[in-house]
Short mmCIF file of C-alpha atoms in Angstrom, two decimals:
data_model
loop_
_atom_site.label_atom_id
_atom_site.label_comp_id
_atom_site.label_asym_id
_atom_site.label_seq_id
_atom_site.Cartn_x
_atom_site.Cartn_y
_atom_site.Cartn_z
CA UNK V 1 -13.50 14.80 -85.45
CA UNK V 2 -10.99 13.53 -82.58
CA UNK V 3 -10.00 16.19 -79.79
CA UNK V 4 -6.88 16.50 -78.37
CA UNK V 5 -7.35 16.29 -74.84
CA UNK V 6 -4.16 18.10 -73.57
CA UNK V 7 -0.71 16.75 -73.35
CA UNK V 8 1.56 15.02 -70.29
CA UNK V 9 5.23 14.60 -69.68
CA UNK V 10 6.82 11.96 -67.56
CA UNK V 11 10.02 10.46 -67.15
CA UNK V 12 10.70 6.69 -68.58
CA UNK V 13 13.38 5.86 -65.55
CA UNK V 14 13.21 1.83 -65.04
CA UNK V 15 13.18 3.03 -61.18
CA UNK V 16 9.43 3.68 -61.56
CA UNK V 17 8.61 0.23 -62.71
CA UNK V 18 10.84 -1.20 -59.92
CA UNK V 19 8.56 0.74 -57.44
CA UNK V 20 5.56 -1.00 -59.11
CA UNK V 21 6.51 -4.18 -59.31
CA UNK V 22 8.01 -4.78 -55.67
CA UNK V 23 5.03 -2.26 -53.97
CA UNK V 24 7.33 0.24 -52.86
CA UNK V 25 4.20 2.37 -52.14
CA UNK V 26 4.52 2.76 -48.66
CA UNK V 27 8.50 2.80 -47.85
CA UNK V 28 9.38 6.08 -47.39
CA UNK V 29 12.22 6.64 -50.16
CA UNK V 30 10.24 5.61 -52.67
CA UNK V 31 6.14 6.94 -51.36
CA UNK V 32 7.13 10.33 -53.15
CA UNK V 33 6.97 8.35 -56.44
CA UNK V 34 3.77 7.02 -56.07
CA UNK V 35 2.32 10.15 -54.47
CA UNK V 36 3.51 12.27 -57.00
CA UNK V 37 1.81 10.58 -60.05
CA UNK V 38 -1.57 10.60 -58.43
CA UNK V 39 -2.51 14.16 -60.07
CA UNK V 40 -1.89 13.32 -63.17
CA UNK V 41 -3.92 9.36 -62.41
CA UNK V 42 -6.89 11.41 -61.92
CA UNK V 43 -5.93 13.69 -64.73
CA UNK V 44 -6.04 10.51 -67.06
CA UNK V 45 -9.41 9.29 -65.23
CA UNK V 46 -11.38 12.05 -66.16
CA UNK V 47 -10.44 12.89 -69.58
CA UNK V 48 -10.64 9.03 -70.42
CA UNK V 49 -8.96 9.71 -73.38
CA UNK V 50 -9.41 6.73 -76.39
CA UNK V 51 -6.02 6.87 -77.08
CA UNK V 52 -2.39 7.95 -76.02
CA UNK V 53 0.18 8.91 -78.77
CA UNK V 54 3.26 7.77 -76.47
CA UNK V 55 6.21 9.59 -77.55
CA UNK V 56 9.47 7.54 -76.40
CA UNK V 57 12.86 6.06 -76.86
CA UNK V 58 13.43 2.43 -76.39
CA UNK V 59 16.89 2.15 -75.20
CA UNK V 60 18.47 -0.43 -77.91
CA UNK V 61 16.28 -3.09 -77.03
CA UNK V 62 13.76 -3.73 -79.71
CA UNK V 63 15.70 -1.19 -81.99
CA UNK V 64 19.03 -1.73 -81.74
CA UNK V 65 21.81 -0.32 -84.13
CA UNK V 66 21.45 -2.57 -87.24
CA UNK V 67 18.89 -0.51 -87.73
CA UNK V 68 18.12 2.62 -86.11
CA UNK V 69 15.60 5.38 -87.25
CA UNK V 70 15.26 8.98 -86.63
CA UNK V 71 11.16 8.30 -86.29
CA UNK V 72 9.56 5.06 -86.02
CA UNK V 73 5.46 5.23 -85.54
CA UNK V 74 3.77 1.95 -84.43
CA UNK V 75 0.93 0.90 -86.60
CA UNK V 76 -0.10 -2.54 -85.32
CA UNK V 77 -2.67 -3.73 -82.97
CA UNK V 78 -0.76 -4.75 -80.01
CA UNK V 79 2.62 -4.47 -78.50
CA UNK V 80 3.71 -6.95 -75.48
CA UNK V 81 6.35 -5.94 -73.13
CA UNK V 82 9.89 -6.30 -74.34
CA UNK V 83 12.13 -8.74 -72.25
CA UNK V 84 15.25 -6.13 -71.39
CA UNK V 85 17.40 -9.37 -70.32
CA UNK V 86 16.21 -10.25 -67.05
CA UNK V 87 12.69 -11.56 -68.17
CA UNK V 88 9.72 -9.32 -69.51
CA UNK V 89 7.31 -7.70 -66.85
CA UNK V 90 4.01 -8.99 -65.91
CA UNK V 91 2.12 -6.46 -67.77
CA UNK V 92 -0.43 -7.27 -70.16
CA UNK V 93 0.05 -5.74 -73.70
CA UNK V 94 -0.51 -2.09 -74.98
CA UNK V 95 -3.30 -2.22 -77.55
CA UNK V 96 -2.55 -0.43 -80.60
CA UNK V 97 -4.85 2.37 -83.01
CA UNK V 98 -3.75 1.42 -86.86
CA UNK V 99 -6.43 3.40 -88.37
CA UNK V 100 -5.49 6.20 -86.26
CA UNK V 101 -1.94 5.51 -86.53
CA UNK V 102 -2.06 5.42 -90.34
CA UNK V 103 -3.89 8.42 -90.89
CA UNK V 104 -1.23 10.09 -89.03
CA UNK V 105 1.58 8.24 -91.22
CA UNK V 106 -0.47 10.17 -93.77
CA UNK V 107 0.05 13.64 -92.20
CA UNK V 108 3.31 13.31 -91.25
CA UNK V 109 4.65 12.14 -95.10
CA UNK V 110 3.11 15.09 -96.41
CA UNK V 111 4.36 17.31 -94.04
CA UNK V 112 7.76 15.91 -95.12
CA UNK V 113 8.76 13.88 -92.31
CA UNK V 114 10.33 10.23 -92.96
CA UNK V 115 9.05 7.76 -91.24
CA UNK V 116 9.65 3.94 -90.40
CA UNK V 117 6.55 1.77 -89.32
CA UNK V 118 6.68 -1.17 -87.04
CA UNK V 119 4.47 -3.78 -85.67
CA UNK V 120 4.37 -5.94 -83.14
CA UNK V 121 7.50 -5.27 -81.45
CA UNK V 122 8.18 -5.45 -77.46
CA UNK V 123 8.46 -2.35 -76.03
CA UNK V 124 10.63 -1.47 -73.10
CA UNK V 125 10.91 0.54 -70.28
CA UNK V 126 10.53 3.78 -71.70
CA UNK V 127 7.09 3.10 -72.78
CA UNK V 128 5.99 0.41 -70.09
CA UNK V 129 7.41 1.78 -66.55
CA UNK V 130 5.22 5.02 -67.02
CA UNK V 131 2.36 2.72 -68.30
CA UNK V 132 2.35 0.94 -65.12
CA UNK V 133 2.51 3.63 -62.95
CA UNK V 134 -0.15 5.78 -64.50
CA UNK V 135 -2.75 3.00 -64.88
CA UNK V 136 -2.47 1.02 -61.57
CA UNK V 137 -5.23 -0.66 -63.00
CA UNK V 138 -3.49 -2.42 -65.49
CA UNK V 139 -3.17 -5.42 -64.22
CA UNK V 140 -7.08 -6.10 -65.17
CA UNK V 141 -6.10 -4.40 -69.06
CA UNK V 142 -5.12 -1.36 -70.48
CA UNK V 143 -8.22 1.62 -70.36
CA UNK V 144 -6.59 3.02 -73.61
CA UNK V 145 -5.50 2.43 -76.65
CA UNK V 146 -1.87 3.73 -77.56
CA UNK V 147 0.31 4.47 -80.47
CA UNK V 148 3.77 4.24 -79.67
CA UNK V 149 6.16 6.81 -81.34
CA UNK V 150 9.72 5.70 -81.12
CA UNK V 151 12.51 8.91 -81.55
CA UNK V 152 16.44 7.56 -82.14
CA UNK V 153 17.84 9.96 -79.49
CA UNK V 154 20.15 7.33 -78.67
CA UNK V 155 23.13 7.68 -82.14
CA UNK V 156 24.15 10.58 -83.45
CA UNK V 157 23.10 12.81 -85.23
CA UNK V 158 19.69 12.44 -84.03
CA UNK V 159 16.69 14.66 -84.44
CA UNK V 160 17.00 17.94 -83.05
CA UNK V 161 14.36 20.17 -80.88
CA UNK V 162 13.38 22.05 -83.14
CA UNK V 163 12.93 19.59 -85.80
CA UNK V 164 10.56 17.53 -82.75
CA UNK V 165 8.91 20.33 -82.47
CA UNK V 166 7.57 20.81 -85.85
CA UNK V 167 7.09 17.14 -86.08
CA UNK V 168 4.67 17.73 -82.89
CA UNK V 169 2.28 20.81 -84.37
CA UNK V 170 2.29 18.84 -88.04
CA UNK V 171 1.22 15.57 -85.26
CA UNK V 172 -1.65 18.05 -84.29
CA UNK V 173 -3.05 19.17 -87.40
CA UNK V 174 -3.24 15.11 -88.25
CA UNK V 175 -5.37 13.90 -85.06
CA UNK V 176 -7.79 17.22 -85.44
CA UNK V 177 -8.25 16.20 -88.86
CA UNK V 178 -9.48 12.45 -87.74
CA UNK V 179 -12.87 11.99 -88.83
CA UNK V 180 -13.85 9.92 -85.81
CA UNK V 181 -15.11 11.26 -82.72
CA UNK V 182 -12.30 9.98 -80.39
CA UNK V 183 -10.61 11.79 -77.56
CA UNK V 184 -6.25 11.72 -78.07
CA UNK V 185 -3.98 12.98 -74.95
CA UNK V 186 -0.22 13.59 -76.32
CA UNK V 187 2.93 12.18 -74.05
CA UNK V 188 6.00 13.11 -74.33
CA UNK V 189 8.77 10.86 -71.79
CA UNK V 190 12.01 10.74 -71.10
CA UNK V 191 14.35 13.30 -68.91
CA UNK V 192 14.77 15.09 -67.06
CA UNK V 193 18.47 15.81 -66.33
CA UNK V 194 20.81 13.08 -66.03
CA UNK V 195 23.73 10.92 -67.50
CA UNK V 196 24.43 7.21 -67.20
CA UNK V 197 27.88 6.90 -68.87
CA UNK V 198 31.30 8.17 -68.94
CA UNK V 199 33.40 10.01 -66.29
CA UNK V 200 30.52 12.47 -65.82
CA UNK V 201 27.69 9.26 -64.89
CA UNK V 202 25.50 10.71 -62.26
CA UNK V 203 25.20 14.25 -63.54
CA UNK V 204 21.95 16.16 -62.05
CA UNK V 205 20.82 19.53 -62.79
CA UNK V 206 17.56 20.69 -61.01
CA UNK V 207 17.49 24.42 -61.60
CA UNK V 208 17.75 23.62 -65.50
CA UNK V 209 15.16 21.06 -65.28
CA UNK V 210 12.89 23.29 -63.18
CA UNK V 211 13.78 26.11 -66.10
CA UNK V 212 12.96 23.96 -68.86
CA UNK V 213 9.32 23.13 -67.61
CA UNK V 214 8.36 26.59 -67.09
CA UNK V 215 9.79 27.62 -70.55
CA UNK V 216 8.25 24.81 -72.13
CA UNK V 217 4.53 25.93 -70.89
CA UNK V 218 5.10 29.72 -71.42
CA UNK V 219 7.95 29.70 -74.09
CA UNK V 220 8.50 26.20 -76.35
CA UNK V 221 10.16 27.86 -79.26
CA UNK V 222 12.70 29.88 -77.04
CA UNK V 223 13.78 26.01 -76.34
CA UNK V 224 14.10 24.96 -80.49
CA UNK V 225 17.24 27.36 -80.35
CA UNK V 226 19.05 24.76 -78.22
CA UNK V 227 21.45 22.11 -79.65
CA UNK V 228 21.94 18.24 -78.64
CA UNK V 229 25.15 19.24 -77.67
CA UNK V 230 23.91 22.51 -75.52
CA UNK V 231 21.01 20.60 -74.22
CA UNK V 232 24.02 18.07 -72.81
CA UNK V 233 25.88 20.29 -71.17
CA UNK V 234 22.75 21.19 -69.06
CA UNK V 235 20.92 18.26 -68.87
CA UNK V 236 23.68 15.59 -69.16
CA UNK V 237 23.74 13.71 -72.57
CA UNK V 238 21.06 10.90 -71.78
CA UNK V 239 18.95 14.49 -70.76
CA UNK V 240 18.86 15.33 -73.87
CA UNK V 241 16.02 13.32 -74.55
CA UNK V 242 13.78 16.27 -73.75
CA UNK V 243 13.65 16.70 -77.39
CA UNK V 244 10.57 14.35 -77.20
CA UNK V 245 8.93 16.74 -74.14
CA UNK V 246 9.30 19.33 -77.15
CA UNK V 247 7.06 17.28 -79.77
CA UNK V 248 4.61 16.74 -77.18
CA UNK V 249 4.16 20.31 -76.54
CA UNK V 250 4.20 21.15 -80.54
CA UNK V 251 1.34 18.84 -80.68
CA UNK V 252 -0.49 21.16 -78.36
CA UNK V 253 -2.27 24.43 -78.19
CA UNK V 254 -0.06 27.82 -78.40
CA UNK V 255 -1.32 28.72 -74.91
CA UNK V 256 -1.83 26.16 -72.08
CA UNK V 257 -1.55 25.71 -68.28
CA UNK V 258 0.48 23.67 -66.47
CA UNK V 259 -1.87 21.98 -64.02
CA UNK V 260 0.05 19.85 -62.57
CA UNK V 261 4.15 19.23 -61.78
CA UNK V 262 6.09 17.16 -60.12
CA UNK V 263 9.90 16.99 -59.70
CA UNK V 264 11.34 14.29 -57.09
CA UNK V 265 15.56 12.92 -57.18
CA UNK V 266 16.27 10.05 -55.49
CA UNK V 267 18.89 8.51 -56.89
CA UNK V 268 20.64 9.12 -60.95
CA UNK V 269 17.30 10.51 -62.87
CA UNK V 270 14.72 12.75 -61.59
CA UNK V 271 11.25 11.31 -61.68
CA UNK V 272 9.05 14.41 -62.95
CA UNK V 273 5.92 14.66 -64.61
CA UNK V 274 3.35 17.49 -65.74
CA UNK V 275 0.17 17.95 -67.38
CA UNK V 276 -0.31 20.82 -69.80
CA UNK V 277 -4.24 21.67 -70.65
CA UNK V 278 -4.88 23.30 -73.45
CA UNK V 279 -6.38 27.47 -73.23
CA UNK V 280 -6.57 28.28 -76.47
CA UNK V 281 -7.80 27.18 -80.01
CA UNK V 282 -6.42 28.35 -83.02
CA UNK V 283 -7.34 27.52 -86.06
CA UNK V 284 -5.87 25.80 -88.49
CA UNK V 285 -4.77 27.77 -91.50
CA UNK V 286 -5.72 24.85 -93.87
CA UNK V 287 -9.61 23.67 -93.93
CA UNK V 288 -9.90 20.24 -93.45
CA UNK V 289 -11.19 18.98 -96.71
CA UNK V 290 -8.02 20.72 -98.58
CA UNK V 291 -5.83 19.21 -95.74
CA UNK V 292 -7.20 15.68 -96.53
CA UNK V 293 -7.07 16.01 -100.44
CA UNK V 294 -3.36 16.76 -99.92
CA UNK V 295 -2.33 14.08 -97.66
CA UNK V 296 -3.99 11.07 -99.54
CA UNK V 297 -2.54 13.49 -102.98
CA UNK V 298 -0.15 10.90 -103.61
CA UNK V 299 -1.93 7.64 -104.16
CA UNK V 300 -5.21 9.49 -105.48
CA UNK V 301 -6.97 7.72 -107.89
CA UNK V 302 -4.71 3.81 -108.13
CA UNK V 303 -7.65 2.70 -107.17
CA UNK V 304 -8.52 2.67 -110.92
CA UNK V 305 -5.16 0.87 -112.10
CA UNK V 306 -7.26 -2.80 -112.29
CA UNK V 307 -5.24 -5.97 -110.74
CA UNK V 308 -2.97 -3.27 -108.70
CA UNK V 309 -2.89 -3.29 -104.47
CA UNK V 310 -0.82 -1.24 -102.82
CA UNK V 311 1.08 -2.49 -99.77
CA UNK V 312 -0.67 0.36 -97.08
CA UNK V 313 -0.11 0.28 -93.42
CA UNK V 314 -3.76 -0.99 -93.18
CA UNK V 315 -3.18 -4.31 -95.18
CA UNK V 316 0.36 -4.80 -93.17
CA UNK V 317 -1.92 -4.89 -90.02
CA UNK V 318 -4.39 -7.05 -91.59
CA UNK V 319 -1.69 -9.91 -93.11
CA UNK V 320 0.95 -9.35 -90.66
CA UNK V 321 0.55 -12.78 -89.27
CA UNK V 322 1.14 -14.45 -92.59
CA UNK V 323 3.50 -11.80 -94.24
CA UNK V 324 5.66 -12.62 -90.97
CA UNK V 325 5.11 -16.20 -91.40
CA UNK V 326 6.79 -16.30 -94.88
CA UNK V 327 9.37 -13.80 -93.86
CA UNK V 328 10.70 -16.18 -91.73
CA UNK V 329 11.68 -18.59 -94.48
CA UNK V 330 14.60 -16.50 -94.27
CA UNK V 331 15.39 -18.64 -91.22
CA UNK V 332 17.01 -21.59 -91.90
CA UNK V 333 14.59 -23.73 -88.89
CA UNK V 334 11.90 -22.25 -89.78
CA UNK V 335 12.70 -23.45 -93.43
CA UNK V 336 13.44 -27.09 -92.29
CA UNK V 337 10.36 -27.19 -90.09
CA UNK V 338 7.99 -26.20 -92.91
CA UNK V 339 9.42 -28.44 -95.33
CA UNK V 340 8.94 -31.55 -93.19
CA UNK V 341 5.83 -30.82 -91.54
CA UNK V 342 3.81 -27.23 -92.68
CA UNK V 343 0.96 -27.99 -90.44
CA UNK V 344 3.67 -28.07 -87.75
CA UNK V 345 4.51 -24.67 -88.85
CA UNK V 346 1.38 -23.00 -89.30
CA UNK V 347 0.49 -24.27 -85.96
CA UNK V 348 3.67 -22.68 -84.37
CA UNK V 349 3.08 -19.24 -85.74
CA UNK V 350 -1.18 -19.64 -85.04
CA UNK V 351 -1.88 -18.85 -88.59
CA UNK V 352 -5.76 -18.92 -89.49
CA UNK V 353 -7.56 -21.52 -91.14
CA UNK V 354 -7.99 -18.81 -94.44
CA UNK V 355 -4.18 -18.09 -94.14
CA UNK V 356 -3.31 -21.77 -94.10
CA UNK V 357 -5.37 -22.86 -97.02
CA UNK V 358 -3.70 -20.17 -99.38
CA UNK V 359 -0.20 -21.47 -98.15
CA UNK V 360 -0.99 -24.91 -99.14
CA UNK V 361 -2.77 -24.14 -102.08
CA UNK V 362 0.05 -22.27 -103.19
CA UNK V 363 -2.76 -19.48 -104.23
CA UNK V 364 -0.28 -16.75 -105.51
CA UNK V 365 -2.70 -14.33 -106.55
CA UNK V 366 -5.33 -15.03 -103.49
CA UNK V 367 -2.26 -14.28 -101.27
CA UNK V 368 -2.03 -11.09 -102.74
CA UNK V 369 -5.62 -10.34 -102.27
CA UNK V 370 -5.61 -10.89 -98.79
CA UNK V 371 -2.90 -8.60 -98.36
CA UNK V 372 0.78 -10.38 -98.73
CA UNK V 373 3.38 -8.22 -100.30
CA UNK V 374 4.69 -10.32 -102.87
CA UNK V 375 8.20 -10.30 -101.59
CA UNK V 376 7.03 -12.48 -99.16
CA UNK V 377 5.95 -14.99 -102.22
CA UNK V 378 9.62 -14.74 -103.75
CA UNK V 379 10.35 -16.27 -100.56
CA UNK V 380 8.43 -19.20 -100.32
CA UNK V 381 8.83 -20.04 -104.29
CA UNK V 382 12.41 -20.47 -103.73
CA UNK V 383 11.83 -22.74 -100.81
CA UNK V 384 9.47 -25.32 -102.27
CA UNK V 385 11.48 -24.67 -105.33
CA UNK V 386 9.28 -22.41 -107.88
CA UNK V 387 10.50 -19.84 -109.78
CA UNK V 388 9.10 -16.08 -110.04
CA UNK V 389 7.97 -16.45 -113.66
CA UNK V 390 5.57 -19.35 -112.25
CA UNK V 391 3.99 -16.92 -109.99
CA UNK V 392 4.15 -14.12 -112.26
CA UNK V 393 1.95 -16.65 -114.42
CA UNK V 394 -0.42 -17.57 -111.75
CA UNK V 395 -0.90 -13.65 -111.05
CA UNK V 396 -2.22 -13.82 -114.42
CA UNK V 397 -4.30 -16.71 -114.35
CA UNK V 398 -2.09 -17.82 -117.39
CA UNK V 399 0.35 -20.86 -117.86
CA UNK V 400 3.72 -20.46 -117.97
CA UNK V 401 4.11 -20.71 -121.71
CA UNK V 402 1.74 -18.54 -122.59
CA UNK V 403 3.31 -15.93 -119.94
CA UNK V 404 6.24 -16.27 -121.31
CA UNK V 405 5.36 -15.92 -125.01
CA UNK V 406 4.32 -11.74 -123.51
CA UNK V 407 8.12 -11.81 -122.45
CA UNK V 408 10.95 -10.83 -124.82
CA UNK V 409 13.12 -13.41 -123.43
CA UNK V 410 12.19 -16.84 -121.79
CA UNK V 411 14.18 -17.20 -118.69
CA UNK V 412 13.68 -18.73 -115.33
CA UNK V 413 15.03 -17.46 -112.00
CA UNK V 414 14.16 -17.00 -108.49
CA UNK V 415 15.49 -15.77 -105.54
CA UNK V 416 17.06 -19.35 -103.94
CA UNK V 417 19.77 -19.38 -103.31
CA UNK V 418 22.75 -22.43 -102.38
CA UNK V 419 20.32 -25.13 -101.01
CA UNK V 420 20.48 -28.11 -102.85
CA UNK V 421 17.69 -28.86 -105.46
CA UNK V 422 16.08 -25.34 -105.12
CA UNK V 423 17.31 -24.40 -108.56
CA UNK V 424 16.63 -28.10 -110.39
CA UNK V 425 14.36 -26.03 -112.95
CA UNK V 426 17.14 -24.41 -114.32
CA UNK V 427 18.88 -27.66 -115.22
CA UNK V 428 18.64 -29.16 -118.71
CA UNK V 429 16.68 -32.29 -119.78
CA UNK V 430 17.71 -35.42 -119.30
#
């Protein structure tokens, strides 16, 4: 079964990855940075754990406002560094845990928590400028595996602490139920204290933040009580972000030691971090094989419904690279590009030889197989011009009149829409 390690906080401030980058390690303003983080370096060297569950904000970068969740778990297998408008970092990217990260999806849907799922996405500083800092290292790759967990703290209303909180012990139960023997540390960033807009920009409040740490290792739920709005007013409204320090230590044991803090303000953020270790271990009041039974509840047993495949986080992963590939028929280039030269395209997006052959093929049903949600398919029948009875047909391994002969009404559509000679079926006869 995978062990939980312990748990570490640290703030996401771009500051730290400025340090990094320009080797700030030895100026004097910025050596308490460096020197601060190398507790917690160590920490991370000799627990070696397998993988990180990063909890973090981006900061409306790779999710901006057209679509914003409350919780958004990444599932894929690798995530670069996001470009934040002056160029993207030299930093290799963060491999990902999707078995791992779906079993948790798994745990946390039972538990009641709604999640969104994302894949390949840049991430920005909130994830990387830690990253960098922890792992000097890194320029030679990543010694860990991570799961990035993205919390909308950013639009109101936004998730509350106590509702991160529970989030972070129903987190728990899912990694100690992972059947894999695999070591997991917990992170929670963000914070401390501070504000970056408004009138009231540059608001600092150390004796709160030094409050908050303490009553997060001896007293968490004494901190659920707290409000966005309360937690503002102490910590300055981009402070508020502690909320994700909170899921972090739900995700941890009841009792644990702090074994190592640090607090340092040079400039609008404070750059704090802390390791909690874990010094007790309850357990859970639900065995593991009743646990499991009631988080896989819902699709038990459609794996007997013949000719049916469910689109899981695990076949996402597997046929992202193709599923994105006919997503972005949506695109009008991308459309243009495939219609006068495919192999152009499939070169462009570095589809495999497998994925290319079902494209060309036009192999419906063998795109389903191999893991393509058929939305995706609706897509690229209306842009060679198909219809969706054709490839409900081919599903079938049927023609199209005798498909239509099990419908009570013989119609034609698709999902094309105003380019020119995309609907020709549905014209009559000459």
């Amino acid at each position: 079964m995978a062990t939980i390690v312990g748990g570490f906080a640290t703030s996401h401030t771009p500051t730290i990855g400025f340090a990094v980058d320009t080797n700030k390690q030895q100026d004097p303003v910025w050596a308490p940075i460096f020197q601060g983080y190398e507790p917690i370096q160590k920490w991370l060297k000799d627990e070696a754990p397998d993988v990180i569950f990063y909890i973090f904000n981006d900061h409306m970068t790779s999710f901006f406002m057209d679509h914003y969740s409350q919780f958004a778990l990444g599932v894929g297998d690798h995530f670069p560094v996001a470009d934040e408008g002056g160029g993207a970092r030299d930093l290799p990217p963060l491999q990902g845990h999707p078995k791992l990260a779906e079993h948790i999806a798994k745990g946390l849907v039972a538990d009641e928590f709604d999640l969104s799922y994302f894949q390949n996405k840049g991430l920005d500083h909130g994830c990387f400028s830690p990253m960098s800092l922890l792992f000097p290292e890194h320029k030679q790759g990543w010694p860990t595996r991570i799961i990035p967990f993205q919390v909308g703290v950013l639009m109101a209303p936004s998730p509350s602490a106590a509702r991160c909180y529970k989030l972070g012990k129903s987190l728990r139960r899912a990694i100690q139920s992972y059947p894999e023997n695999i070591k997991v540390a917990i992170a929670g960033t963000g914070g401390l204290s501070h504000q970056v807009h408004g009138e009231r920009c540059g608001f600092n409040n150390t004796p709160w933040d030094m409050e908050f740490m303490e009553r997060l290792e001896k007293d968490p739920e004494g901190l659920t009580d707290y409000t966005i709005a309360q937690l503002a007013e102490l910590g300055g409204m981009e402070g508020a972000e502690v909320v994700m320090w909170m899921m972090m230590r739900g995700a941890l044991a009841e009792q644990v030691e702090m074994t190592h803090q640090t607090y340092y303000l040079p400039s609008m953020t404070p750059i704090a971090s802390l390791v909690f270790e874990e010094r007790s271990q309850e357990k859970p009041t639900e065995n593991d094989a009743d646990y499991l039974a009631r988080i896989n509840h819902q699709l038990a047993g459609i794996e007997k419904l013949e000719g049916t495949y469910p689109f899981t986080i695990e076949r996402s992963v597997k046929a992202f690279r193709l599923n994105n590939f006919l997503h972005e028929l949506i695109n009008p280039e991308h459309r243009k590009l495939f219609l006068a030269d495919q192999e152009a395209a499939f070169e462009k997006f570095g589809l495999t030889e497998e994925e290319r052959d079902l494209v060309r093929r036009r192999d419906w049903r063998g795109m389903i197989h191999y893991g393509v949600i058929f939305f995706m398919l609706e897509k690229l029948g209306a842009v060679v011009g198909t219809t969706n009875l054709h490839i409900y047909a081919a599903m079938k391994d049927m023609s199209l009149d005798d498909f239509q002969k099990t419908r009570n009404a013989q119609v034609l559509y698709s999902v094309a829409g105003k380019n020119e000679g995309k609907t020709d079926w549905d014209k009559a006869p000459k």
